[in-house]
């Protein structure tokens, strides 16, 4: 929810991948969305999903304050309901919601990303800090699936973020 060191990394990835269509699953208060939009530049368009209306409102205020509101659309709703309606052709997807929904998000990420598209996954070892959080077994399955080399080329970072390229 709050500024963290991966913000600039997200911006750098969005810029390096020359991302034009970006999707964030888990908008929160908009910090990572701002970095994605900033990194993607003026030709990038970010869509960001959040089920929480209050978070969405605060995030929209942040986007407006930074002058990036035209480049970031907030889609309010449960990821499992919003994702099926999206069309493929994204260049970058950032996954940052509850573990219980992780496999649903992964399934749609495989559909929505083109070859060479980037999937950035946060909190893949959240269980070390929150062992009782529901859905950790799904995160475990997610960690294995992004190591399937027929679908993904994945590098893990020390903080539990993974960067995967769709192959
Ligand atoms: C960790 S925060 C996102 C932080 C944000 N990406 C950032 O770094 O600035 C997770 C957000 O996902 C939302 N969320 C959790 N489960 C969700 C779901 N199933 N569908 C949509 N949004 C969800 C929460 O409301 C929360 O705002």
JSON list of C-alpha atoms and ligand atoms in Angstrom, two decimals:
[
{"chain": "A", "resi": 1, "resn": "UNK", "atom": "CA", "xyz": [0.00, 0.00, 0.00]},
{"chain": "A", "resi": 2, "resn": "UNK", "atom": "CA", "xyz": [2.86, 2.34, 0.75]},
{"chain": "A", "resi": 3, "resn": "UNK", "atom": "CA", "xyz": [6.02, 3.46, -0.99]},
{"chain": "A", "resi": 4, "resn": "UNK", "atom": "CA", "xyz": [8.50, 0.61, -1.20]},
{"chain": "A", "resi": 5, "resn": "UNK", "atom": "CA", "xyz": [11.69, -0.03, -3.04]},
{"chain": "A", "resi": 6, "resn": "UNK", "atom": "CA", "xyz": [10.03, -1.99, -5.86]},
{"chain": "A", "resi": 7, "resn": "UNK", "atom": "CA", "xyz": [8.26, 1.13, -7.15]},
{"chain": "A", "resi": 8, "resn": "UNK", "atom": "CA", "xyz": [11.23, 2.28, -9.23]},
{"chain": "A", "resi": 9, "resn": "UNK", "atom": "CA", "xyz": [11.78, -1.31, -10.37]},
{"chain": "A", "resi": 10, "resn": "UNK", "atom": "CA", "xyz": [8.22, -1.40, -11.76]},
{"chain": "A", "resi": 11, "resn": "UNK", "atom": "CA", "xyz": [8.83, 1.88, -13.54]},
{"chain": "A", "resi": 12, "resn": "UNK", "atom": "CA", "xyz": [12.11, 0.65, -14.99]},
{"chain": "A", "resi": 13, "resn": "UNK", "atom": "CA", "xyz": [10.52, -2.62, -16.20]},
{"chain": "A", "resi": 14, "resn": "UNK", "atom": "CA", "xyz": [7.62, -0.77, -17.81]},
{"chain": "A", "resi": 15, "resn": "UNK", "atom": "CA", "xyz": [10.07, 1.53, -19.59]},
{"chain": "A", "resi": 16, "resn": "UNK", "atom": "CA", "xyz": [12.52, -1.20, -20.64]},
{"chain": "A", "resi": 17, "resn": "UNK", "atom": "CA", "xyz": [9.73, -3.39, -22.02]},
{"chain": "A", "resi": 18, "resn": "UNK", "atom": "CA", "xyz": [8.32, -0.39, -23.90]},
{"chain": "A", "resi": 19, "resn": "UNK", "atom": "CA", "xyz": [4.96, -1.34, -22.44]},
{"chain": "A", "resi": 20, "resn": "UNK", "atom": "CA", "xyz": [1.91, 0.26, -24.00]},
{"chain": "A", "resi": 21, "resn": "UNK", "atom": "CA", "xyz": [-0.89, -1.72, -22.36]},
{"chain": "A", "resi": 22, "resn": "UNK", "atom": "CA", "xyz": [-0.35, -2.46, -18.70]},
{"chain": "A", "resi": 23, "resn": "UNK", "atom": "CA", "xyz": [-2.59, -4.17, -16.20]},
{"chain": "A", "resi": 24, "resn": "UNK", "atom": "CA", "xyz": [-2.30, -4.08, -12.44]},
{"chain": "A", "resi": 25, "resn": "UNK", "atom": "CA", "xyz": [-4.28, -6.50, -10.29]},
{"chain": "A", "resi": 26, "resn": "UNK", "atom": "CA", "xyz": [-4.47, -4.80, -6.90]},
{"chain": "A", "resi": 27, "resn": "UNK", "atom": "CA", "xyz": [-4.46, -1.01, -7.17]},
{"chain": "A", "resi": 28, "resn": "UNK", "atom": "CA", "xyz": [-4.34, -0.24, -3.46]},
{"chain": "A", "resi": 29, "resn": "UNK", "atom": "CA", "xyz": [-3.83, 3.48, -3.00]},
{"chain": "A", "resi": 30, "resn": "UNK", "atom": "CA", "xyz": [-2.16, 3.86, -6.38]},
{"chain": "A", "resi": 31, "resn": "UNK", "atom": "CA", "xyz": [1.54, 3.89, -5.57]},
{"chain": "A", "resi": 32, "resn": "UNK", "atom": "CA", "xyz": [2.58, 1.09, -7.94]},
{"chain": "A", "resi": 33, "resn": "UNK", "atom": "CA", "xyz": [0.12, 2.27, -10.60]},
{"chain": "A", "resi": 34, "resn": "UNK", "atom": "CA", "xyz": [1.83, 5.64, -10.62]},
{"chain": "A", "resi": 35, "resn": "UNK", "atom": "CA", "xyz": [5.20, 4.01, -11.17]},
{"chain": "A", "resi": 36, "resn": "UNK", "atom": "CA", "xyz": [3.88, 1.82, -13.98]},
{"chain": "A", "resi": 37, "resn": "UNK", "atom": "CA", "xyz": [2.33, 4.81, -15.76]},
{"chain": "A", "resi": 38, "resn": "UNK", "atom": "CA", "xyz": [5.41, 6.95, -15.23]},
{"chain": "A", "resi": 39, "resn": "UNK", "atom": "CA", "xyz": [7.71, 4.23, -16.58]},
{"chain": "A", "resi": 40, "resn": "UNK", "atom": "CA", "xyz": [5.51, 3.42, -19.57]},
{"chain": "A", "resi": 41, "resn": "UNK", "atom": "CA", "xyz": [5.54, 7.07, -20.62]},
{"chain": "A", "resi": 42, "resn": "UNK", "atom": "CA", "xyz": [2.99, 9.11, -22.50]},
{"chain": "A", "resi": 43, "resn": "UNK", "atom": "CA", "xyz": [2.01, 6.31, -24.89]},
{"chain": "A", "resi": 44, "resn": "UNK", "atom": "CA", "xyz": [1.33, 3.83, -22.11]},
{"chain": "A", "resi": 45, "resn": "UNK", "atom": "CA", "xyz": [-2.13, 3.08, -20.73]},
{"chain": "A", "resi": 46, "resn": "UNK", "atom": "CA", "xyz": [-2.55, 1.39, -17.37]},
{"chain": "A", "resi": 47, "resn": "UNK", "atom": "CA", "xyz": [-5.66, -0.38, -16.14]},
{"chain": "A", "resi": 48, "resn": "UNK", "atom": "CA", "xyz": [-5.70, -1.22, -12.46]},
{"chain": "A", "resi": 49, "resn": "UNK", "atom": "CA", "xyz": [-8.21, -3.42, -10.65]},
{"chain": "A", "resi": 50, "resn": "UNK", "atom": "CA", "xyz": [-9.37, -3.12, -7.06]},
{"chain": "A", "resi": 51, "resn": "UNK", "atom": "CA", "xyz": [-12.44, -4.48, -5.30]},
{"chain": "A", "resi": 52, "resn": "UNK", "atom": "CA", "xyz": [-12.35, -1.83, -2.59]},
{"chain": "A", "resi": 53, "resn": "UNK", "atom": "CA", "xyz": [-14.21, 1.36, -3.57]},
{"chain": "A", "resi": 54, "resn": "UNK", "atom": "CA", "xyz": [-12.47, 3.48, -0.98]},
{"chain": "A", "resi": 55, "resn": "UNK", "atom": "CA", "xyz": [-9.03, 2.38, -2.20]},
{"chain": "A", "resi": 56, "resn": "UNK", "atom": "CA", "xyz": [-10.10, 3.11, -5.77]},
{"chain": "A", "resi": 57, "resn": "UNK", "atom": "CA", "xyz": [-11.23, 6.60, -4.83]},
{"chain": "A", "resi": 58, "resn": "UNK", "atom": "CA", "xyz": [-8.01, 7.43, -2.99]},
{"chain": "A", "resi": 59, "resn": "UNK", "atom": "CA", "xyz": [-5.95, 6.03, -5.87]},
{"chain": "A", "resi": 60, "resn": "UNK", "atom": "CA", "xyz": [-7.87, 8.11, -8.43]},
{"chain": "A", "resi": 61, "resn": "UNK", "atom": "CA", "xyz": [-7.17, 11.22, -6.33]},
{"chain": "A", "resi": 62, "resn": "UNK", "atom": "CA", "xyz": [-3.46, 10.35, -6.31]},
{"chain": "A", "resi": 63, "resn": "UNK", "atom": "CA", "xyz": [-3.43, 9.80, -10.09]},
{"chain": "A", "resi": 64, "resn": "UNK", "atom": "CA", "xyz": [-5.12, 13.16, -10.63]},
{"chain": "A", "resi": 65, "resn": "UNK", "atom": "CA", "xyz": [-2.79, 14.96, -8.28]},
{"chain": "A", "resi": 66, "resn": "UNK", "atom": "CA", "xyz": [0.21, 13.62, -10.20]},
{"chain": "A", "resi": 67, "resn": "UNK", "atom": "CA", "xyz": [-1.33, 14.50, -13.58]},
{"chain": "A", "resi": 68, "resn": "UNK", "atom": "CA", "xyz": [-1.45, 10.84, -14.65]},
{"chain": "A", "resi": 69, "resn": "UNK", "atom": "CA", "xyz": [-5.21, 10.26, -14.41]},
{"chain": "A", "resi": 70, "resn": "UNK", "atom": "CA", "xyz": [-5.65, 10.21, -18.20]},
{"chain": "A", "resi": 71, "resn": "UNK", "atom": "CA", "xyz": [-3.19, 7.33, -18.43]},
{"chain": "A", "resi": 72, "resn": "UNK", "atom": "CA", "xyz": [-4.60, 5.18, -15.61]},
{"chain": "A", "resi": 73, "resn": "UNK", "atom": "CA", "xyz": [-8.08, 3.66, -15.47]},
{"chain": "A", "resi": 74, "resn": "UNK", "atom": "CA", "xyz": [-9.29, 2.13, -12.22]},
{"chain": "A", "resi": 75, "resn": "UNK", "atom": "CA", "xyz": [-11.57, -0.88, -12.72]},
{"chain": "A", "resi": 76, "resn": "UNK", "atom": "CA", "xyz": [-13.57, -1.41, -9.55]},
{"chain": "A", "resi": 77, "resn": "UNK", "atom": "CA", "xyz": [-14.53, -5.00, -8.82]},
{"chain": "A", "resi": 78, "resn": "UNK", "atom": "CA", "xyz": [-13.35, -8.43, -7.79]},
{"chain": "A", "resi": 79, "resn": "UNK", "atom": "CA", "xyz": [-10.47, -9.57, -9.99]},
{"chain": "A", "resi": 80, "resn": "UNK", "atom": "CA", "xyz": [-12.25, -12.84, -10.76]},
{"chain": "A", "resi": 81, "resn": "UNK", "atom": "CA", "xyz": [-15.17, -10.86, -12.16]},
{"chain": "A", "resi": 82, "resn": "UNK", "atom": "CA", "xyz": [-13.21, -8.15, -14.01]},
{"chain": "A", "resi": 83, "resn": "UNK", "atom": "CA", "xyz": [-10.47, -10.26, -15.62]},
{"chain": "A", "resi": 84, "resn": "UNK", "atom": "CA", "xyz": [-12.67, -12.45, -17.87]},
{"chain": "A", "resi": 85, "resn": "UNK", "atom": "CA", "xyz": [-13.99, -9.33, -19.61]},
{"chain": "A", "resi": 86, "resn": "UNK", "atom": "CA", "xyz": [-10.53, -8.07, -20.60]},
{"chain": "A", "resi": 87, "resn": "UNK", "atom": "CA", "xyz": [-9.11, -8.66, -24.07]},
{"chain": "A", "resi": 88, "resn": "UNK", "atom": "CA", "xyz": [-5.61, -9.96, -24.69]},
{"chain": "A", "resi": 89, "resn": "UNK", "atom": "CA", "xyz": [-2.62, -7.97, -25.91]},
{"chain": "A", "resi": 90, "resn": "UNK", "atom": "CA", "xyz": [-1.17, -6.62, -22.66]},
{"chain": "A", "resi": 91, "resn": "UNK", "atom": "CA", "xyz": [2.57, -6.02, -22.44]},
{"chain": "A", "resi": 92, "resn": "UNK", "atom": "CA", "xyz": [2.90, -6.09, -18.65]},
{"chain": "A", "resi": 93, "resn": "UNK", "atom": "CA", "xyz": [0.77, -7.40, -15.78]},
{"chain": "A", "resi": 94, "resn": "UNK", "atom": "CA", "xyz": [1.52, -6.71, -12.14]},
{"chain": "A", "resi": 95, "resn": "UNK", "atom": "CA", "xyz": [-0.06, -9.15, -9.68]},
{"chain": "A", "resi": 96, "resn": "UNK", "atom": "CA", "xyz": [-0.55, -7.78, -6.16]},
{"chain": "A", "resi": 97, "resn": "UNK", "atom": "CA", "xyz": [-3.74, -9.10, -4.52]},
{"chain": "A", "resi": 98, "resn": "UNK", "atom": "CA", "xyz": [-4.73, -11.71, -1.99]},
{"chain": "A", "resi": 99, "resn": "UNK", "atom": "CA", "xyz": [-3.13, -15.18, -2.35]},
{"chain": "A", "resi": 100, "resn": "UNK", "atom": "CA", "xyz": [-6.56, -16.85, -2.58]},
{"chain": "A", "resi": 101, "resn": "UNK", "atom": "CA", "xyz": [-7.04, -15.34, -6.06]},
{"chain": "A", "resi": 102, "resn": "UNK", "atom": "CA", "xyz": [-3.54, -16.00, -7.32]},
{"chain": "A", "resi": 103, "resn": "UNK", "atom": "CA", "xyz": [-4.28, -18.97, -9.58]},
{"chain": "A", "resi": 104, "resn": "UNK", "atom": "CA", "xyz": [-7.21, -17.15, -11.18]},
{"chain": "A", "resi": 105, "resn": "UNK", "atom": "CA", "xyz": [-4.96, -14.19, -11.91]},
{"chain": "A", "resi": 106, "resn": "UNK", "atom": "CA", "xyz": [-2.25, -16.46, -13.31]},
{"chain": "A", "resi": 107, "resn": "UNK", "atom": "CA", "xyz": [-4.72, -18.21, -15.62]},
{"chain": "A", "resi": 108, "resn": "UNK", "atom": "CA", "xyz": [-5.86, -14.87, -17.02]},
{"chain": "A", "resi": 109, "resn": "UNK", "atom": "CA", "xyz": [-2.31, -13.53, -17.22]},
{"chain": "A", "resi": 110, "resn": "UNK", "atom": "CA", "xyz": [-1.40, -16.44, -19.50]},
{"chain": "A", "resi": 111, "resn": "UNK", "atom": "CA", "xyz": [-4.32, -15.47, -21.72]},
{"chain": "A", "resi": 112, "resn": "UNK", "atom": "CA", "xyz": [-3.86, -11.70, -21.60]},
{"chain": "A", "resi": 113, "resn": "UNK", "atom": "CA", "xyz": [-0.10, -11.40, -22.15]},
{"chain": "A", "resi": 114, "resn": "UNK", "atom": "CA", "xyz": [1.41, -11.70, -25.58]},
{"chain": "A", "resi": 115, "resn": "UNK", "atom": "CA", "xyz": [4.67, -13.58, -26.18]},
{"chain": "A", "resi": 116, "resn": "UNK", "atom": "CA", "xyz": [7.46, -11.60, -24.53]},
{"chain": "A", "resi": 117, "resn": "UNK", "atom": "CA", "xyz": [4.98, -9.97, -22.15]},
{"chain": "A", "resi": 118, "resn": "UNK", "atom": "CA", "xyz": [6.04, -9.44, -18.56]},
{"chain": "A", "resi": 119, "resn": "UNK", "atom": "CA", "xyz": [4.31, -10.78, -15.46]},
{"chain": "A", "resi": 120, "resn": "UNK", "atom": "CA", "xyz": [5.55, -9.21, -12.23]},
{"chain": "A", "resi": 121, "resn": "UNK", "atom": "CA", "xyz": [4.34, -11.06, -9.14]},
{"chain": "A", "resi": 122, "resn": "UNK", "atom": "CA", "xyz": [4.53, -9.59, -5.64]},
{"chain": "A", "resi": 123, "resn": "UNK", "atom": "CA", "xyz": [4.50, -11.26, -2.23]},
{"chain": "A", "resi": 124, "resn": "UNK", "atom": "CA", "xyz": [5.17, -14.81, -3.36]},
{"chain": "A", "resi": 125, "resn": "UNK", "atom": "CA", "xyz": [6.61, -15.71, 0.05]},
{"chain": "A", "resi": 126, "resn": "UNK", "atom": "CA", "xyz": [4.07, -13.79, 2.12]},
{"chain": "A", "resi": 127, "resn": "UNK", "atom": "CA", "xyz": [3.59, -16.83, 4.33]},
{"chain": "A", "resi": 128, "resn": "UNK", "atom": "CA", "xyz": [6.83, -16.05, 6.20]},
{"chain": "A", "resi": 129, "resn": "UNK", "atom": "CA", "xyz": [5.25, -12.84, 7.51]},
{"chain": "A", "resi": 130, "resn": "UNK", "atom": "CA", "xyz": [1.58, -13.86, 7.63]},
{"chain": "A", "resi": 131, "resn": "UNK", "atom": "CA", "xyz": [1.40, -17.64, 8.09]},
{"chain": "A", "resi": 132, "resn": "UNK", "atom": "CA", "xyz": [-2.38, -17.65, 8.70]},
{"chain": "A", "resi": 133, "resn": "UNK", "atom": "CA", "xyz": [-3.44, -15.72, 5.62]},
{"chain": "A", "resi": 134, "resn": "UNK", "atom": "CA", "xyz": [-5.95, -17.75, 3.55]},
{"chain": "A", "resi": 135, "resn": "UNK", "atom": "CA", "xyz": [-4.87, -19.15, 0.20]},
{"chain": "A", "resi": 136, "resn": "UNK", "atom": "CA", "xyz": [-1.15, -19.67, 0.82]},
{"chain": "A", "resi": 137, "resn": "UNK", "atom": "CA", "xyz": [-1.39, -23.11, -0.79]},
{"chain": "A", "resi": 138, "resn": "UNK", "atom": "CA", "xyz": [-2.46, -21.32, -3.97]},
{"chain": "A", "resi": 139, "resn": "UNK", "atom": "CA", "xyz": [0.60, -19.10, -3.79]},
{"chain": "A", "resi": 140, "resn": "UNK", "atom": "CA", "xyz": [2.72, -22.25, -3.47]},
{"chain": "A", "resi": 141, "resn": "UNK", "atom": "CA", "xyz": [1.11, -23.63, -6.63]},
{"chain": "A", "resi": 142, "resn": "UNK", "atom": "CA", "xyz": [1.59, -20.26, -8.35]},
{"chain": "A", "resi": 143, "resn": "UNK", "atom": "CA", "xyz": [5.31, -20.28, -7.51]},
{"chain": "A", "resi": 144, "resn": "UNK", "atom": "CA", "xyz": [5.67, -23.66, -9.19]},
{"chain": "A", "resi": 145, "resn": "UNK", "atom": "CA", "xyz": [3.58, -22.80, -12.25]},
{"chain": "A", "resi": 146, "resn": "UNK", "atom": "CA", "xyz": [5.66, -19.77, -13.15]},
{"chain": "A", "resi": 147, "resn": "UNK", "atom": "CA", "xyz": [8.68, -22.08, -13.25]},
{"chain": "A", "resi": 148, "resn": "UNK", "atom": "CA", "xyz": [7.05, -24.08, -16.07]},
{"chain": "A", "resi": 149, "resn": "UNK", "atom": "CA", "xyz": [9.51, -23.27, -18.86]},
{"chain": "A", "resi": 150, "resn": "UNK", "atom": "CA", "xyz": [6.98, -24.07, -21.57]},
{"chain": "A", "resi": 151, "resn": "UNK", "atom": "CA", "xyz": [5.04, -20.99, -20.46]},
{"chain": "A", "resi": 152, "resn": "UNK", "atom": "CA", "xyz": [7.32, -18.70, -18.51]},
{"chain": "A", "resi": 153, "resn": "UNK", "atom": "CA", "xyz": [10.92, -17.64, -18.10]},
{"chain": "A", "resi": 154, "resn": "UNK", "atom": "CA", "xyz": [11.03, -16.57, -14.46]},
{"chain": "A", "resi": 155, "resn": "UNK", "atom": "CA", "xyz": [13.56, -14.91, -12.23]},
{"chain": "A", "resi": 156, "resn": "UNK", "atom": "CA", "xyz": [12.96, -14.61, -8.49]},
{"chain": "A", "resi": 157, "resn": "UNK", "atom": "CA", "xyz": [14.17, -11.65, -6.48]},
{"chain": "A", "resi": 158, "resn": "UNK", "atom": "CA", "xyz": [15.31, -11.91, -2.89]},
{"chain": "A", "resi": 159, "resn": "UNK", "atom": "CA", "xyz": [12.23, -10.12, -1.56]},
{"chain": "A", "resi": 160, "resn": "UNK", "atom": "CA", "xyz": [9.80, -12.67, -3.02]},
{"chain": "A", "resi": 161, "resn": "UNK", "atom": "CA", "xyz": [8.94, -10.75, -6.17]},
{"chain": "A", "resi": 162, "resn": "UNK", "atom": "CA", "xyz": [9.14, -12.76, -9.40]},
{"chain": "A", "resi": 163, "resn": "UNK", "atom": "CA", "xyz": [9.63, -11.40, -12.90]},
{"chain": "A", "resi": 164, "resn": "UNK", "atom": "CA", "xyz": [8.33, -13.73, -15.60]},
{"chain": "A", "resi": 165, "resn": "UNK", "atom": "CA", "xyz": [8.42, -13.43, -19.37]},
{"chain": "A", "resi": 166, "resn": "UNK", "atom": "CA", "xyz": [5.67, -15.15, -21.35]},
{"chain": "A", "resi": 167, "resn": "UNK", "atom": "CA", "xyz": [7.29, -17.56, -23.82]},
{"chain": "B", "resi": 1, "resn": "LIG", "atom": "C1", "xyz": [-1.29, -4.97, -1.53]},
{"chain": "B", "resi": 1, "resn": "LIG", "atom": "S1", "xyz": [-2.61, -3.93, -2.01]},
{"chain": "B", "resi": 1, "resn": "LIG", "atom": "C2", "xyz": [-2.06, -3.30, -3.56]},
{"chain": "B", "resi": 1, "resn": "LIG", "atom": "C3", "xyz": [-0.95, -2.32, -3.42]},
{"chain": "B", "resi": 1, "resn": "LIG", "atom": "C4", "xyz": [-0.55, -1.61, -4.70]},
{"chain": "B", "resi": 1, "resn": "LIG", "atom": "N1", "xyz": [-0.31, -2.55, -5.79]},
{"chain": "B", "resi": 1, "resn": "LIG", "atom": "C5", "xyz": [0.71, -0.82, -4.45]},
{"chain": "B", "resi": 1, "resn": "LIG", "atom": "O1", "xyz": [1.80, -1.42, -4.37]},
{"chain": "B", "resi": 1, "resn": "LIG", "atom": "O2", "xyz": [0.63, 0.40, -4.33]},
{"chain": "B", "resi": 1, "resn": "LIG", "atom": "C6", "xyz": [-3.81, -5.11, -2.50]},
{"chain": "B", "resi": 1, "resn": "LIG", "atom": "C7", "xyz": [-5.08, -4.47, -3.03]},
{"chain": "B", "resi": 1, "resn": "LIG", "atom": "O3", "xyz": [-5.80, -5.52, -3.68]},
{"chain": "B", "resi": 1, "resn": "LIG", "atom": "C8", "xyz": [-7.16, -5.37, -3.40]},
{"chain": "B", "resi": 1, "resn": "LIG", "atom": "N2", "xyz": [-7.73, -6.72, -3.52]},
{"chain": "B", "resi": 1, "resn": "LIG", "atom": "C9", "xyz": [-7.54, -7.77, -2.69]},
{"chain": "B", "resi": 1, "resn": "LIG", "atom": "N3", "xyz": [-8.17, -8.85, -3.15]},
{"chain": "B", "resi": 1, "resn": "LIG", "atom": "C10", "xyz": [-8.79, -8.48, -4.30]},
{"chain": "B", "resi": 1, "resn": "LIG", "atom": "C11", "xyz": [-9.59, -9.16, -5.25]},
{"chain": "B", "resi": 1, "resn": "LIG", "atom": "N4", "xyz": [-9.90, -10.44, -5.11]},
{"chain": "B", "resi": 1, "resn": "LIG", "atom": "N5", "xyz": [-10.03, -8.47, -6.34]},
{"chain": "B", "resi": 1, "resn": "LIG", "atom": "C12", "xyz": [-9.71, -7.16, -6.50]},
{"chain": "B", "resi": 1, "resn": "LIG", "atom": "N6", "xyz": [-8.96, -6.46, -5.62]},
{"chain": "B", "resi": 1, "resn": "LIG", "atom": "C13", "xyz": [-8.50, -7.12, -4.54]},
{"chain": "B", "resi": 1, "resn": "LIG", "atom": "C14", "xyz": [-7.24, -4.78, -2.00]},
{"chain": "B", "resi": 1, "resn": "LIG", "atom": "O4", "xyz": [-8.44, -4.04, -1.83]},
{"chain": "B", "resi": 1, "resn": "LIG", "atom": "C15", "xyz": [-5.99, -3.91, -1.95]},
{"chain": "B", "resi": 1, "resn": "LIG", "atom": "O5", "xyz": [-6.29, -2.57, -2.25]}
]
